[in-house]
Structures are given as C-alpha cells and as structure tokens.
Short mmCIF file of C-alpha atoms and ligand atoms in Angstrom, two decimals:
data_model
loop_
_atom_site.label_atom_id
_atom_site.label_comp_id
_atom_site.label_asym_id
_atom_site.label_seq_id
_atom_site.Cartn_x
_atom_site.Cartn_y
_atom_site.Cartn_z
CA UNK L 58 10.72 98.25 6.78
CA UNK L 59 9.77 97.59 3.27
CA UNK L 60 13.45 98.05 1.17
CA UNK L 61 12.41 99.64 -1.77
CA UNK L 62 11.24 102.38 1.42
CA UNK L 63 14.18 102.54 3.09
CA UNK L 64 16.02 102.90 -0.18
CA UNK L 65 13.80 105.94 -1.16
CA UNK L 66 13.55 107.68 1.93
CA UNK L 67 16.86 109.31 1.92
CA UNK L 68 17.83 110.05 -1.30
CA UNK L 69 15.76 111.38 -4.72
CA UNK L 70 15.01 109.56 -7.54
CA UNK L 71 17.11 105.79 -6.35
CA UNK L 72 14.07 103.65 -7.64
CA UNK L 73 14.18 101.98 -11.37
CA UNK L 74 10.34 101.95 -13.06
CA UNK L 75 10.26 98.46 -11.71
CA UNK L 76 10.66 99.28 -8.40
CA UNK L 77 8.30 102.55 -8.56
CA UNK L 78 5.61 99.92 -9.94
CA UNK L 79 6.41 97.54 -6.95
CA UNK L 80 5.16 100.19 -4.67
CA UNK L 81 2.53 101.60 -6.49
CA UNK L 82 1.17 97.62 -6.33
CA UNK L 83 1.12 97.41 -2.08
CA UNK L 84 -2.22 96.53 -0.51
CA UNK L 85 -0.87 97.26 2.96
CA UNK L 86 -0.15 101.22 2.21
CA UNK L 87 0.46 102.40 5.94
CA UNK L 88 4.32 101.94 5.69
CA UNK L 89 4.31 103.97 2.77
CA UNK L 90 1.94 106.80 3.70
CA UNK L 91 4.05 107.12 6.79
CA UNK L 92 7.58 107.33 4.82
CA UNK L 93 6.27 109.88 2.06
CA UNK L 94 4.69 112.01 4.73
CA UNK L 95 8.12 111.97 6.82
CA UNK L 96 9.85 113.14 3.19
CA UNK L 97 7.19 116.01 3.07
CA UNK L 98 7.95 116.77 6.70
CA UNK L 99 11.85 117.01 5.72
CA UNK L 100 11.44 119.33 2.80
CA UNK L 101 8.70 121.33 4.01
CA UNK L 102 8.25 121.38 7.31
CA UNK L 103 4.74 120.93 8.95
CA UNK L 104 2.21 123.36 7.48
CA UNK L 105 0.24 123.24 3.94
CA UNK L 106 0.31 125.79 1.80
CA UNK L 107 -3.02 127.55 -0.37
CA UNK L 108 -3.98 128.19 -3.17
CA UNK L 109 -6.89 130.10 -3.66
CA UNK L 110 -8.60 129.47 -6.58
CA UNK L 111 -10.28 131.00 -9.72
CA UNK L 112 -12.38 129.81 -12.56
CA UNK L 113 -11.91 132.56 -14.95
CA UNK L 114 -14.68 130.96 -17.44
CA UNK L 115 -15.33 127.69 -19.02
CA UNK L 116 -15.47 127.77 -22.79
CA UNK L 117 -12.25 125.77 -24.33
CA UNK L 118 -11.14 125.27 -27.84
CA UNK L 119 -10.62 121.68 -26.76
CA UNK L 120 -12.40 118.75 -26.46
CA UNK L 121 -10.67 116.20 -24.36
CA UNK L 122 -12.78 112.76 -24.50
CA UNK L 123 -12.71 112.81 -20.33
CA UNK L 124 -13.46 116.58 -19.40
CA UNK L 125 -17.22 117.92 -18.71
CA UNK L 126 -16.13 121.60 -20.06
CA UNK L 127 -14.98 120.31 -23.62
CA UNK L 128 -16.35 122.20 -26.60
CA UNK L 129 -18.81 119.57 -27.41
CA UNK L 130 -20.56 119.48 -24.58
CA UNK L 131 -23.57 121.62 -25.22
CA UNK L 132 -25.19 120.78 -22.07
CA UNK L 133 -23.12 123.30 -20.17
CA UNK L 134 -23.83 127.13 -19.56
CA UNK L 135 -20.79 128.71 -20.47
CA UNK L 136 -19.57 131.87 -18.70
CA UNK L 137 -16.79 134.27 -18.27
CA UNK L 138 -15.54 136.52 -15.45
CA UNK L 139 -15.05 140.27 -15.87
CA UNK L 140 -11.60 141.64 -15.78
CA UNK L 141 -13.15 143.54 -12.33
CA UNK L 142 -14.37 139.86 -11.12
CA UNK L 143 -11.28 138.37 -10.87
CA UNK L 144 -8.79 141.14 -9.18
CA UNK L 145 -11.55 141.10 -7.04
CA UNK L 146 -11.19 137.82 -5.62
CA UNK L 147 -7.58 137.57 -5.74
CA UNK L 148 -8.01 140.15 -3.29
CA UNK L 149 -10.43 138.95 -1.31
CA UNK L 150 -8.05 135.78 -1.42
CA UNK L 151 -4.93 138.05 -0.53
CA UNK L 152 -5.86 139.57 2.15
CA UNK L 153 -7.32 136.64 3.74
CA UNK L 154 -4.22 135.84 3.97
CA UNK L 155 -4.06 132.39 1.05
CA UNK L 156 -0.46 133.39 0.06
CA UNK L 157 -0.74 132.29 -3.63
CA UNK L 158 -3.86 131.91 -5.82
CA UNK L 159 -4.29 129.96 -9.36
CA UNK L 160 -5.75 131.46 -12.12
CA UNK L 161 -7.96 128.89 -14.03
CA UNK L 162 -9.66 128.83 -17.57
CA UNK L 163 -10.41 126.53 -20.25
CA UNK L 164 -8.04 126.94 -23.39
CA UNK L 165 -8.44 129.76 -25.95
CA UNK L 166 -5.41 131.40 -27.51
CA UNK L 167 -5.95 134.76 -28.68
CA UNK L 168 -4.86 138.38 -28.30
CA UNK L 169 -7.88 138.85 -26.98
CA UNK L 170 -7.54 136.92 -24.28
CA UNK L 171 -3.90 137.23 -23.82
CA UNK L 172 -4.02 140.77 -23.13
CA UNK L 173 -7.56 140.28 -20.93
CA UNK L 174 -5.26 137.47 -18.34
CA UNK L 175 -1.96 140.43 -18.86
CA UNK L 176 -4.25 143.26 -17.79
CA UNK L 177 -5.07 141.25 -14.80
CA UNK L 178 -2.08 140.14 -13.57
CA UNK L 179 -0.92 144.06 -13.77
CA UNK L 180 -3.84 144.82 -11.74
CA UNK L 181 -3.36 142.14 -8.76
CA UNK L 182 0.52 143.32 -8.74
CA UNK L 183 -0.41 146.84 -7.89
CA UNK L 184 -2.10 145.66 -4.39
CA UNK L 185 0.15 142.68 -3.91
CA UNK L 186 3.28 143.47 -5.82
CA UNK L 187 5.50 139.88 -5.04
CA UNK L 188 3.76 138.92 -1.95
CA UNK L 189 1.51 136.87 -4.19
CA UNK L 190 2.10 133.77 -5.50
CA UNK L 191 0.23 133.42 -9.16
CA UNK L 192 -0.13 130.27 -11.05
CA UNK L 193 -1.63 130.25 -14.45
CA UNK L 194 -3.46 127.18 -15.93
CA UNK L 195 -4.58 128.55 -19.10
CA UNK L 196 -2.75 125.01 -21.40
CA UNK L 197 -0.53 125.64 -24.27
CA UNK L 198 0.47 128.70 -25.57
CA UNK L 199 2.95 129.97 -27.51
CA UNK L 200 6.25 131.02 -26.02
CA UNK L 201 5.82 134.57 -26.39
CA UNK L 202 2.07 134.66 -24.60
CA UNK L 203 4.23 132.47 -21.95
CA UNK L 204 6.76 134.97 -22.00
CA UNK L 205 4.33 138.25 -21.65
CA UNK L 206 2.25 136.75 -18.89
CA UNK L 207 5.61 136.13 -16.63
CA UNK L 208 6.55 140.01 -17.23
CA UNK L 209 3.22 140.60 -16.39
CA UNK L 210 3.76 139.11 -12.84
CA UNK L 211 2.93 135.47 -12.96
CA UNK L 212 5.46 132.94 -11.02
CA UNK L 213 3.98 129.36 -11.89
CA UNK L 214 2.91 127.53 -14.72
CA UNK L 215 0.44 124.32 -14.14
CA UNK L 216 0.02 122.28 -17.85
CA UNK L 217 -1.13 118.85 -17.09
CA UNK L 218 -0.24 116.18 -19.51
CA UNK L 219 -2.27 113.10 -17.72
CA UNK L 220 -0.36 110.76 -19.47
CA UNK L 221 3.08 110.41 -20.19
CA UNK L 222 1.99 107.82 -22.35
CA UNK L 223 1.37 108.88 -26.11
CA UNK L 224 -0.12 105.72 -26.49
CA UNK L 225 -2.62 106.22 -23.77
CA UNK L 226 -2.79 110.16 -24.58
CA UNK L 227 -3.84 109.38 -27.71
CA UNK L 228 -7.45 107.15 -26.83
CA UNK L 229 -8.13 110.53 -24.60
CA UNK L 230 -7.81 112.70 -27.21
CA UNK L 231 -8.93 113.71 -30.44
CA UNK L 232 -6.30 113.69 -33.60
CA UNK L 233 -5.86 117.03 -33.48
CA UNK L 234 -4.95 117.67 -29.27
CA UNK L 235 -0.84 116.83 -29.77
CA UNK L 236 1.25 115.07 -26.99
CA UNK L 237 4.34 116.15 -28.57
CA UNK L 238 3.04 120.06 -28.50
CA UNK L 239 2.08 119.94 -24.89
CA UNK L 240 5.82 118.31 -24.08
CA UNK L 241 7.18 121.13 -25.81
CA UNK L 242 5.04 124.08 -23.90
CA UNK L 243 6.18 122.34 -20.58
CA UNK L 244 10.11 122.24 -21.85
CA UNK L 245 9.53 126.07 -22.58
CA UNK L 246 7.94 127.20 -19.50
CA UNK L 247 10.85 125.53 -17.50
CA UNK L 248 12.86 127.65 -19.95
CA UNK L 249 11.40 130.62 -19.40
CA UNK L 250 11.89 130.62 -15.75
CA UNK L 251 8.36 129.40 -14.50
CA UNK L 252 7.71 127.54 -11.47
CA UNK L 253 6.40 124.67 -13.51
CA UNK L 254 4.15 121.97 -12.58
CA UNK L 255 2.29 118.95 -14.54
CA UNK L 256 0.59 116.06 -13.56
CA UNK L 257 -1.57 112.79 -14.55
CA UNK L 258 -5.00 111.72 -13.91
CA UNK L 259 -4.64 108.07 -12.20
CA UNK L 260 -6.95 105.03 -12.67
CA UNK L 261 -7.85 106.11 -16.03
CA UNK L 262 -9.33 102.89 -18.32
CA UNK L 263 -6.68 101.04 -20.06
CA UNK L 264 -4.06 102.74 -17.79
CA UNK L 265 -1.45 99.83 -16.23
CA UNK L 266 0.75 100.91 -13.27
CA UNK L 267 3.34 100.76 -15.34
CA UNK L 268 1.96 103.80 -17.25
CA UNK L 269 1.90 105.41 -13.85
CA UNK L 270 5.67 104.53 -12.73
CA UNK L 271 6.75 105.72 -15.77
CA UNK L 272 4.44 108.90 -15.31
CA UNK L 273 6.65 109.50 -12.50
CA UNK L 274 10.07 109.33 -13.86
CA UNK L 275 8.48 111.51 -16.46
CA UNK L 276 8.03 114.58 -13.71
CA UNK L 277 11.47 114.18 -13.26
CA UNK L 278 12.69 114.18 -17.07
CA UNK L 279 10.64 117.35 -17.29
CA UNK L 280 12.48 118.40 -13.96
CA UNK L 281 9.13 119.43 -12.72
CA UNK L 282 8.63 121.94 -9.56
CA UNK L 283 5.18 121.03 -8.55
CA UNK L 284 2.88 117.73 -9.33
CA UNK L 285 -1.30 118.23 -9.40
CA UNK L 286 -2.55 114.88 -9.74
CA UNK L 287 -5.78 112.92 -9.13
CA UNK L 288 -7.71 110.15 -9.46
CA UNK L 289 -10.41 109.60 -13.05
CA UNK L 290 -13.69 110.24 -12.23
CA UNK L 291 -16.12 110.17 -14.98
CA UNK L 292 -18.66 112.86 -16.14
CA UNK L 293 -21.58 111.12 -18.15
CA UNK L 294 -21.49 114.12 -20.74
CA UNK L 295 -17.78 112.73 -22.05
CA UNK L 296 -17.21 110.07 -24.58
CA UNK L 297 -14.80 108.25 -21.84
CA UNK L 298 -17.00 108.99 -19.11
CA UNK L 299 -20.51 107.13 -20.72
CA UNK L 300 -21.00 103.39 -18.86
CA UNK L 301 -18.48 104.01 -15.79
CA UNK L 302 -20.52 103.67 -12.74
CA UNK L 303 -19.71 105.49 -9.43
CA UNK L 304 -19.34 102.56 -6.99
CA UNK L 305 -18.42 102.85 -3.65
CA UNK L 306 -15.74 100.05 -4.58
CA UNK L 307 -14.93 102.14 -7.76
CA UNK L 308 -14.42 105.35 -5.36
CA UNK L 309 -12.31 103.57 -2.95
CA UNK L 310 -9.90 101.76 -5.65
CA UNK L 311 -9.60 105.39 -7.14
CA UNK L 312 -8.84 106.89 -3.65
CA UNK L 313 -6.40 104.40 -3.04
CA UNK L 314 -4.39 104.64 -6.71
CA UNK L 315 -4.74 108.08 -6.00
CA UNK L 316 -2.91 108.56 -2.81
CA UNK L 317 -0.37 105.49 -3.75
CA UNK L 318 1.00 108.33 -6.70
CA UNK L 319 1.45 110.98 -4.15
CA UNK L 320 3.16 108.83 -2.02
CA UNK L 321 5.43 107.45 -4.30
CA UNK L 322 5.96 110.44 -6.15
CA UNK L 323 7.11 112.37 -2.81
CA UNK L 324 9.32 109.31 -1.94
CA UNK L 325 11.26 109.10 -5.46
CA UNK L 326 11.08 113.69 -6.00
CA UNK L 327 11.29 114.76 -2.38
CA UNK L 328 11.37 118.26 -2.33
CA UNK L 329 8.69 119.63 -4.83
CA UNK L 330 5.23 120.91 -4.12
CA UNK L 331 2.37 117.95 -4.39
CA UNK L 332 -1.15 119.42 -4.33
CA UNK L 333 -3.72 117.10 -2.44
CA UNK L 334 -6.74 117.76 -5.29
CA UNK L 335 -10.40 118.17 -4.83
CA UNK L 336 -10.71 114.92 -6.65
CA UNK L 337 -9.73 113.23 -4.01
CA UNK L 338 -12.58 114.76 -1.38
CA UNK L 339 -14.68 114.24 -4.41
CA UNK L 340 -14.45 110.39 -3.74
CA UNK L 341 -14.20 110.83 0.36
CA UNK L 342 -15.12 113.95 2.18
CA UNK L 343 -11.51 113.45 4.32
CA UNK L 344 -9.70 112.46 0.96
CA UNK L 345 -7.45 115.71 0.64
CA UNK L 346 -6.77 115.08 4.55
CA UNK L 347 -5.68 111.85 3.40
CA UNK L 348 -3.41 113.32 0.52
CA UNK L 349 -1.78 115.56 2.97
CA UNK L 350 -1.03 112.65 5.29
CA UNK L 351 0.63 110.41 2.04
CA UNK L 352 3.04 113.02 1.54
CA UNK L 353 0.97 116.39 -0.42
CA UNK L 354 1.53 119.50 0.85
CA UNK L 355 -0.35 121.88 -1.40
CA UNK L 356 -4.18 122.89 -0.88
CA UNK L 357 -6.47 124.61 -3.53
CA UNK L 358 -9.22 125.85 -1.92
CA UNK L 359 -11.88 127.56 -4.55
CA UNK L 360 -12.28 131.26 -4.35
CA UNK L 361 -14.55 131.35 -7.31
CA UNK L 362 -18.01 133.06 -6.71
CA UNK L 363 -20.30 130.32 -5.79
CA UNK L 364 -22.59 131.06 -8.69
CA UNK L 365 -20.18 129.77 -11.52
CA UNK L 366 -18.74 126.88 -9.55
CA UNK L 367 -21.55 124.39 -11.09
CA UNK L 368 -20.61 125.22 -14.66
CA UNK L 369 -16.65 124.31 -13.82
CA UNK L 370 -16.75 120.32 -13.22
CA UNK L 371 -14.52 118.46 -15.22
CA UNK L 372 -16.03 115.85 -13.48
CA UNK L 373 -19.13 114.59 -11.82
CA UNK L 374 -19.66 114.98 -8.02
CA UNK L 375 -17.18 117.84 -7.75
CA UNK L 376 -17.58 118.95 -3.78
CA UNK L 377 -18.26 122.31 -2.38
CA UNK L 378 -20.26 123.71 -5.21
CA UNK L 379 -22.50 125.67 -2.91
CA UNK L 380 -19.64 126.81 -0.60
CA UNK L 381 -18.82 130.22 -0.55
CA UNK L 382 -15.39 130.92 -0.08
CA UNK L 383 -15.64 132.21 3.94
CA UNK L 384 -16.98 129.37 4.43
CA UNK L 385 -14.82 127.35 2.82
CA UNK L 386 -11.29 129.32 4.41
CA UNK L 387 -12.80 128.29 7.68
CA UNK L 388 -14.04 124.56 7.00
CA UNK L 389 -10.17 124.01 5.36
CA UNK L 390 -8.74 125.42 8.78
CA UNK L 391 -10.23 123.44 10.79
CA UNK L 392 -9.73 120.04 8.55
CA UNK L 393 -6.06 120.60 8.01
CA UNK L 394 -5.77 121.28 12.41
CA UNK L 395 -7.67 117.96 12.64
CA UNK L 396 -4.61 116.22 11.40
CA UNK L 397 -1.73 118.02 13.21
CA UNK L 398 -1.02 120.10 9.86
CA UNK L 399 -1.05 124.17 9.95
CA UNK L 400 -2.03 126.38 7.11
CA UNK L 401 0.87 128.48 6.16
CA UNK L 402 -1.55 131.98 6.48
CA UNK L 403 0.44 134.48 4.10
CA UNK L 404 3.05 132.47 2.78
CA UNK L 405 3.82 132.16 -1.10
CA UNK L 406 4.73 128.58 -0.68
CA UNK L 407 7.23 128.24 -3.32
CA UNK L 408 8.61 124.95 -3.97
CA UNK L 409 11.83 124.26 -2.18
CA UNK L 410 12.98 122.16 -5.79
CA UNK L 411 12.59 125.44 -7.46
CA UNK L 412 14.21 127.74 -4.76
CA UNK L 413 17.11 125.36 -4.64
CA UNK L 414 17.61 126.43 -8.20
CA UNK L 415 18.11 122.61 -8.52
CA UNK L 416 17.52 122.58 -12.66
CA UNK L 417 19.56 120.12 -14.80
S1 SF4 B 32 -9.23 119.17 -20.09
FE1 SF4 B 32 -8.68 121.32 -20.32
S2 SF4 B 32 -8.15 121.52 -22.51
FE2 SF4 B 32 -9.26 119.57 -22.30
S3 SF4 B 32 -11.40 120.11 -22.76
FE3 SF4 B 32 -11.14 120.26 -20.52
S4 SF4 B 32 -10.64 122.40 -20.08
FE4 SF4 B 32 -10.33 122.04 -22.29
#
C-alpha cells in the first residue's frame, strides 16, 4: 500500500500539505478511492444520507466572476418562491421520507428577507418539529440574522469559500466580495452552534494543487462539520467562464480532481459529512456514484418544482432540469442500490464530527 495511505487511514489529520499534494497528484487513484471509502465506511456506516433540496429564488446581490445567477447576468429570468411554495416541498420532501432538506437562495440581506426564510422555518417545525434536518445556504449574514434563523429551527449552515486562497479568491471576485468577511461568517456560525459546512470549487484556472492541499487543512482550521465541493465548470454568461470549452478530456480531468479532493479530504478529516455534488453527474451521469465510492456520503437530490430548476445553474449542463422530484427520489434509489450503498430513508444524517462535540 501506498504510505502516505496507510499513514492516513487510521488516524485524522497525520498528513503535512506536502503530503496531501502528493496524493492529490496520483494517476493510479484505485488505492485511494478504496482507502477513503473504507474511512467513510468506519465513521458512517454503509448508507448515504439526503438532502432534499430547494431553490428558494435566484436574484443575488453578488456577482461572482464564475456563477450563472450573478447580478450581472441579465440573460436570466429571475424568480422567487412563495412563503406557501417552499413549506410545501419541505413537506413533500419530509414525508417522503429525505431526513434533512437544504434551503437554497442567492444572497440578499434584508429584514425583508430575513423574516420571509424565519417565517418558514417556523412553519416546517410545526409538521416536523426536530425530525428534520435544515441547512441554510443563504452566504453571509450578520451574526444576529445567523442567530434568529437557528432559534427559528435551522441546524446547519453551508457558506462556501472556494478558495482558501485570497490570492486566488481575489481573480474570482470583484473588489468589493471580501475573503476576510466570509472567514469571519464561517468562524461565527461555528460559534453559534451550527452544523457548519464550507467547501471549494476544484480545477478552477490558475488553481495549483497546492491551493487545493492547503484548501484542505483549511476545513480543518475552520474545524468544519460538513465539506460540499466540486469540480469548475464554466457557464458562458460569466467573465471566468467565456473561452473554456467543454471537452470530453476537460470533463474527465475535472471528474478526476474532483473525486481526488473527496478522497483525500475523507482520508486526512474522517468523520465529517462529504456531499457527492451534482457537479460531478454534471460531467458523468454515474459521477455522484463515483463520489460516494471515493469516500462522500451525502446526497442532494433537488426537490425544487421543475419549472424554476432552469433559472438555478451556476453552471452550464446542470443535470436533471426536467426531473420532477418523484422521479428523481426513485432514479437516486435505485443508483445508490447499484453500488451496494442504502439511502438512510428518515434519518437526519448529522455529522458524526459534530455529534462527537469534537470542537477545538
Ligand atoms: S456564487 Fe452565490 S453569491 Fe456568488 S453570484 Fe452566485 S449565487 Fe451569488
């Protein structure tokens, strides 16, 4: 067996940056798909856990030079769910049996929209009280919204940074979009009490692997519960997007860099929750199968009404877009048997870092 392998397989975080780059360099990946998948295995058990979920609406005060929703993209319809809309499919989502489902939104603070996402959280705890896991990806806010939306009855917090580079973060961003602001809202939510999760796009231009190793030391700094991470792919309405070409060898590097971070990052964290993301079946239809197998153990299946799902692509080539969501419960069931896996049906799915209390 490969030693930097054997040295990661039965202990946490035992590999330097060098040695995290060392893996997330091998050609021959088998070795190391089969030792982050045992990990998984260890910590939690043989099943994948769901996440139904829910694009709340698509305008964002942002404008991120990689994402198809940002402000200055005028060629998107913009729309927004009614408070009735979305406690509608959480519960369509909870009593299918999902477990947990993630609330989803480009970013606008306001009171306005602080009190819409608190009335709705209210609302789903009166038919699901804590058998419901909630995640919120709504970006930064300040600690007090944070604060109110966790009495309201959230239990997870996703904030991707993408880069723990503020070298890199800055090419991706405008001036005004602050690294150091987004470090802080992830510090705070871990504060607070959230389940907290983060995560990086990989095989972004101008990214090195050492960018990526470090990424991953970074999810432990931030002593991180879950990881969401997936490969770039470009949308031709985005500054960084304009002149990358879809290749079939492009797709299959990406896959591959992809999968290499969740295996890597399950064989140097262990015991958090790693989602396998649609951007990975964007780039192979088996790619979340794939994910699972390299060590992921997370699932987010969209609940969203099939009607909005074409104005939510952050990227190009997003799959499933004229799924409904029955259909899609049943398709995911029968992918994640194909593998050996089981769905955990009505389970939250917390992540055994955060249930072990196991904060510095
Ligand atoms: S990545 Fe998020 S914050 Fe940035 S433009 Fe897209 S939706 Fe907005």
């Amino acid at each position: 067996m490969n030693p930097l392998i054997r040295k990661a397989l039965n202990k946490p975080y035992r590999l330097s940056p060098e040695e995290l780059r060392e893996l997330l360099s091998l050609e021959d990946t088998e070795e190391l798909f089969r030792a982050a998948y045992e990990v998984k295995l260890r910590h939690t058990g043989k099943g994948v856990s769901l996440r139904g979920l829910i694009e709340l609406g698509n305008y964002c005060c942002k404008d991120c030079y990689y994402c198809g929703i940002r402000k200055s993209n005028f060629r998107v319809g913009r729309y927004r769910l009614s408070e009735d809309d979305v406690v509608r499919m959480a519960q369509w989502a909870y009593e299918q049996e999902y477990g947990s489902v993630v609330l989803q939104s480009g970013e606008l603070e306001s009171e306005k929209n602080t009190v819409f996402i608190e009335r709705i959280l209210r609302r789903i705890h009166t038919f699901a009280g804590e058998n419901l896991g909630i995640t919120l990806c709504f970006g930064e806010q300040t600690e007090e919204v944070y604060r109110r939306w966790l009495e309201a009855g959230a239990h997870r917090y996703l904030l991707r940074i993408e880069t723990s580079s503020p070298e890199l973060y800055a090419k991706l961003h405008p001036a005004n979009h602050s690294f150091e602001r987004r470090k802080e809202c992830l510090r705070t939510l871990k504060r607070l009490g959230y389940q907290t999760g983060s995560g990086v796009m990989c095989g972004l231009p101008g990214q090195t692997l050492e960018d990526l190793a470090h990424d991953i030391i970074f999810f432990r700094e931030v002593d991180l519960d879950m990881i969401g991470m997936g490969p770039y792919l470009p949308h031709h309405d985005t500054p960084l997007g304009q002149g990358i070409e879809l290749t079939s060898e492009y797709a299959a590097h990406q896959l591959k860099l992809g999968l290499k971070m969740i295996a890597v990052t399950r064989l140097y964290l262990h015991d958090v929750n790693i989602a396998a993301t649609t951007a990975l079946q964007a780039l192979d239809d088996r790619g979340r199968e794939q994910g699972l197998l390299a060590g992921a153990n997370v699932i987010m299946p969209n609940v969203t009404d099939t009607e909005y799902r074409r104005s939510y692509q952050l990227y190009e080539n997003k799959p499933c877009l004229d799924e409904n969501s029955a259909k899609c419960r049943n398709c995911l069931h029968w992918r994640v048997l194909s593998i050996g896996e089981e769905i955990n049906w009505g389970k939250r799915g917390d992540p055994p870092h955060f249930r072990k209390g196991n904060s510095k």
